[in-house]
Tab-separated table of C-alpha atoms in Angstrom:
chain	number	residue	atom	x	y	z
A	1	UNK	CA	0.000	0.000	0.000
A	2	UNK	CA	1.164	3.548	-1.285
A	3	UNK	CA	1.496	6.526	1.721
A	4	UNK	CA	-0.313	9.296	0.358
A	5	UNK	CA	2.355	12.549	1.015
A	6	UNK	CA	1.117	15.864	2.226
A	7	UNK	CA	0.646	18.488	-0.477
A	8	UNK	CA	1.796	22.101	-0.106
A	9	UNK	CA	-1.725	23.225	-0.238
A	10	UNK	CA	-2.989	21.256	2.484
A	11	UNK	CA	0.225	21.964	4.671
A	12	UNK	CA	-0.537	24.036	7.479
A	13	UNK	CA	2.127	26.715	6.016
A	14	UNK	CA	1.308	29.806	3.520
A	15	UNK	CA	4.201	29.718	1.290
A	16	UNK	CA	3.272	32.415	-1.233
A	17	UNK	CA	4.079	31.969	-4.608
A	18	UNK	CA	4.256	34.974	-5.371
A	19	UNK	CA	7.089	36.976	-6.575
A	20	UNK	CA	8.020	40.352	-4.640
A	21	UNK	CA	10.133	42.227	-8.242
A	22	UNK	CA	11.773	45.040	-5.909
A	23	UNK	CA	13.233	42.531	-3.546
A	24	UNK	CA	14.401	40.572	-6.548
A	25	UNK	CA	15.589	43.484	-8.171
A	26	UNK	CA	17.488	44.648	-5.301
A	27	UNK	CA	19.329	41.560	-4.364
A	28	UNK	CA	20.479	41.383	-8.157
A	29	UNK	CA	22.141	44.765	-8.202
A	30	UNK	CA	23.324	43.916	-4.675
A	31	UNK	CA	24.951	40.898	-6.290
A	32	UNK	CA	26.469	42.730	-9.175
A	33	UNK	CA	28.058	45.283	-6.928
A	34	UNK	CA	29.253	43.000	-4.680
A	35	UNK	CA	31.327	40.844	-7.577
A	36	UNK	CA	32.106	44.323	-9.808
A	37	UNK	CA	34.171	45.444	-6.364
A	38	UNK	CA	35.720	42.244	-5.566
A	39	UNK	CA	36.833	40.968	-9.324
A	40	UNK	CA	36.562	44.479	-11.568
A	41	UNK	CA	37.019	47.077	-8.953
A	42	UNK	CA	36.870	50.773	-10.675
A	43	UNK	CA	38.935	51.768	-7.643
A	44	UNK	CA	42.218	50.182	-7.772
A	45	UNK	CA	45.076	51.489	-5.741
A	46	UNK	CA	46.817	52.145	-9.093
A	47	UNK	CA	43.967	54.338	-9.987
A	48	UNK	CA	44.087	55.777	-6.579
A	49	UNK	CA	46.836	56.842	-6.282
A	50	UNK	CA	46.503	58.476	-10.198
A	51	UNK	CA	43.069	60.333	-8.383
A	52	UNK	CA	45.354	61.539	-5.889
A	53	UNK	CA	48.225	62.637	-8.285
A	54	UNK	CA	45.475	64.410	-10.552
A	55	UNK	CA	43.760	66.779	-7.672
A	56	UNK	CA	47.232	67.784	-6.081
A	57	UNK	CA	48.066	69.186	-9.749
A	58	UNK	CA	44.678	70.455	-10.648
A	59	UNK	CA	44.829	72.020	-6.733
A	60	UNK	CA	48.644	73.545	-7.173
A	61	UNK	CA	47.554	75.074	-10.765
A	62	UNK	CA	44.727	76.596	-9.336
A	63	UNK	CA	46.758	77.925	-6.715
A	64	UNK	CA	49.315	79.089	-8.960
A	65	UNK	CA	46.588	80.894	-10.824
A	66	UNK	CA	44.663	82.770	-8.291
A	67	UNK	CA	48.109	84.027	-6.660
A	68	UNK	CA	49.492	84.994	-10.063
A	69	UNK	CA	45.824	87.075	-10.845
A	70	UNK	CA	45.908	88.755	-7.390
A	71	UNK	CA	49.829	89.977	-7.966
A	72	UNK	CA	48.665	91.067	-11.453
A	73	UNK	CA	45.679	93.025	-10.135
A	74	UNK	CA	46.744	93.891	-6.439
A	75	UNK	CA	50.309	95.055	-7.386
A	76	UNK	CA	52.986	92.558	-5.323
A	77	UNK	CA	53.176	91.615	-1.964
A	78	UNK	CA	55.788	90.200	-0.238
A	79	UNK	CA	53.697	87.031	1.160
A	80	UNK	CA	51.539	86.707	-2.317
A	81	UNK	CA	55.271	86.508	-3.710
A	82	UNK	CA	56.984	84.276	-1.076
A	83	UNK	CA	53.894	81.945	-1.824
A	84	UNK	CA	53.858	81.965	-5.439
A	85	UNK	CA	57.964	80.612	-5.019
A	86	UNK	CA	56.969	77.878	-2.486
A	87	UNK	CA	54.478	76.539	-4.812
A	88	UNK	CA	56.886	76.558	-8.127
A	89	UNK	CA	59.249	74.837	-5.937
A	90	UNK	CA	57.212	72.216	-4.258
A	91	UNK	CA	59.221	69.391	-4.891
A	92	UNK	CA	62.314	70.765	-3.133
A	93	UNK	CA	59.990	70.715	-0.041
A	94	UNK	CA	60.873	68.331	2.812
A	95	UNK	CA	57.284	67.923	4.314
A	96	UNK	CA	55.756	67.544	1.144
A	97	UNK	CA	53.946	64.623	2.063
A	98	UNK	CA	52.456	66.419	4.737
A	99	UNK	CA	51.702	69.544	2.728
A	100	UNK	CA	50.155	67.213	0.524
A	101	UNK	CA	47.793	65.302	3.026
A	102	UNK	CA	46.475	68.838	4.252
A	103	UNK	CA	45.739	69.994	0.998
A	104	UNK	CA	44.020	66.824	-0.163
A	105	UNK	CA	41.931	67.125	3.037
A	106	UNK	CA	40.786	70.999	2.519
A	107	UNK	CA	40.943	71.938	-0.956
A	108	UNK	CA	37.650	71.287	-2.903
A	109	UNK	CA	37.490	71.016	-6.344
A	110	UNK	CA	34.509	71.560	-8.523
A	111	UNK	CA	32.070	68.698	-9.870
A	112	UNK	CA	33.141	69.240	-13.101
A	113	UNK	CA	36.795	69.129	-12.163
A	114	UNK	CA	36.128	66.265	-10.544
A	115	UNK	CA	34.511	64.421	-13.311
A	116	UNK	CA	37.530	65.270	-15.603
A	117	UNK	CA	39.766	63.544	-13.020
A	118	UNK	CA	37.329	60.476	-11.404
A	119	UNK	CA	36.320	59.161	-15.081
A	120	UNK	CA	38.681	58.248	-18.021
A	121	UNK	CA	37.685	59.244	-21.466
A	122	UNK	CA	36.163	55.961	-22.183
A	123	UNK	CA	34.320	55.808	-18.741
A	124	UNK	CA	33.384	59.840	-19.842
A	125	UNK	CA	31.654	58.277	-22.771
A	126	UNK	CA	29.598	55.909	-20.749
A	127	UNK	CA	28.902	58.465	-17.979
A	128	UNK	CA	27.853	62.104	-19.183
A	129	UNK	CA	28.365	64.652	-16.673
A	130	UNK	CA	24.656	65.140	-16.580
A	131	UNK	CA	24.374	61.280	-15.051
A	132	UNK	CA	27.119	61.821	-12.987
A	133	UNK	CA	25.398	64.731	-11.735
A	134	UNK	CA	22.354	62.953	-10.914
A	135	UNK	CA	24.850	60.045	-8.929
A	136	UNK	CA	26.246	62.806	-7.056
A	137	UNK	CA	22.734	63.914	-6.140
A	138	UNK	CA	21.638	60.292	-4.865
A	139	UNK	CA	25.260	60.061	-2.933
A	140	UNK	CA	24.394	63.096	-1.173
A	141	UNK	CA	21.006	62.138	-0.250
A	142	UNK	CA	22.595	59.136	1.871
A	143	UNK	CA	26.027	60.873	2.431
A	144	UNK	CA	25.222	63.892	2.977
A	145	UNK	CA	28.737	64.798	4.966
A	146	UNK	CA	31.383	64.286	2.050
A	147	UNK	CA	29.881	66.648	-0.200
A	148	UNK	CA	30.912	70.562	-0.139
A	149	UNK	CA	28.609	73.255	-2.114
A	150	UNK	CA	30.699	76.333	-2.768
A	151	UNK	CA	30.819	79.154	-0.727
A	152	UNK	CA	29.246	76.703	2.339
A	153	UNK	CA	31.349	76.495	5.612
A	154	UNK	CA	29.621	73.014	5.724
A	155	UNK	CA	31.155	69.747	5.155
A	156	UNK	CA	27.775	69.137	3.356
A	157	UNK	CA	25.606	69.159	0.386
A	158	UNK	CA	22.558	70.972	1.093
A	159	UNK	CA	20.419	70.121	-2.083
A	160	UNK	CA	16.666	69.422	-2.244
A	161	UNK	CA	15.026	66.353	-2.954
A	162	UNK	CA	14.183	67.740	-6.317
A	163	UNK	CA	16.930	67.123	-8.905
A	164	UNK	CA	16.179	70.773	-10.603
A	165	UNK	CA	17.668	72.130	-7.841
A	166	UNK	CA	20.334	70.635	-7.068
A	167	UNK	CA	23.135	73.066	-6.886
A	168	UNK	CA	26.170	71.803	-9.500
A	169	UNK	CA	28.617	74.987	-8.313
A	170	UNK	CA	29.782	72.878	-5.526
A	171	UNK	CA	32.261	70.446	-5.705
A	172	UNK	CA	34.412	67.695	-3.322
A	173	UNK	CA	37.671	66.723	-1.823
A	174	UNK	CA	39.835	64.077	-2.674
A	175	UNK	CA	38.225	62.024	0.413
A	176	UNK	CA	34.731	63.116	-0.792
A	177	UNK	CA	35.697	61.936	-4.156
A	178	UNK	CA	37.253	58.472	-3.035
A	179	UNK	CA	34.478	57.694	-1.233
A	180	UNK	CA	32.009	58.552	-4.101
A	181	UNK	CA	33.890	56.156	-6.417
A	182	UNK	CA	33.873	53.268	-3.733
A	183	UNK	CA	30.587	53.699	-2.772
A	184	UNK	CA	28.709	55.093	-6.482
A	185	UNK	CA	31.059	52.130	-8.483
């Protein structure tokens, strides 16, 4: 004689068969970040230290620049010129690693600058500054302490929910930057 087995639909248990797409959609992109980071990270130390390389020069030119446009228009001062020497001979300085760290901590760049130096030219084609825009706005919404708006003394973007106005003057630090990248891969 044959034991008859319990069916699902008599078991005492509601297991639904039904599908919940956001959960599903969610753990999928979950997955794919989690194996882009481990196997194809966008963030190499390589490419970090590049990142690094590129905002210390795009920093010391503006630098350069702003000095060299207030002894043109100001007339010269002593400490404008003292300043101007120190950065044309930055390499011949002995704390330059330090000088360095302090300046990648302080010195914000703006989102476009940043987008030149985060994004290679074929990554540039992939990712307009528009989207990257629109990333930066949905970083700052959960993150909201890396980003710096211009002319803000906060460490902070202080955007709207609304992507119209979103203010694009503002821009990051290197740390802001790094952690966009890691995070926003």
């Amino acid at each position: 004689r044959r034991r008859r087995r319990k069916s699902a639909s008599t078991s005492t248990s509601t297991v639904s068969n039904i599908v919940d797409r956001n959960k599903m959609r969610m753990h999928i992109h979950e997955c794919n970040d989690l194996h882009f980071k481990r196997h194809n990270p966008m963030l190499t130390h390589i490419r970090k230290e590049q990142i690094k390389c590129r905002f210390l020069q795009k920093i010391r030119e503006q630098q350069k620049q702003d000095l060299q446009q207030n002894l043109q228009q100001d007339g010269h001062s002593h400490e404008e010129e003292v300043e101007l020497e120190v950065l044309e001979n930055e390499d011949k300085d002995e704390n330059k690693e330090e000088t360095d760290l302090q300046i990648l901590q302080n010195k914000v760049l703006s989102f476009q600058t940043c987008y030149e130096i985060l994004f290679t030219d074929a990554e540039r084609e992939h990712l307009t500054f528009e989207f990257f825009m629109e990333d930066i706005h949905a970083f700052s919404q959960e993150h909201d302490l890396y980003m710096n708006i211009a002319g803000s003394d906060s460490n902070h973007c202080s955007c709207s929910n609304d992507k119209e106005d979103f203010d694009t003057s503002g821009g990051m630090t290197y740390e802001s930057a790094i952690t966009f990248i890691t995070v926003m891969q």
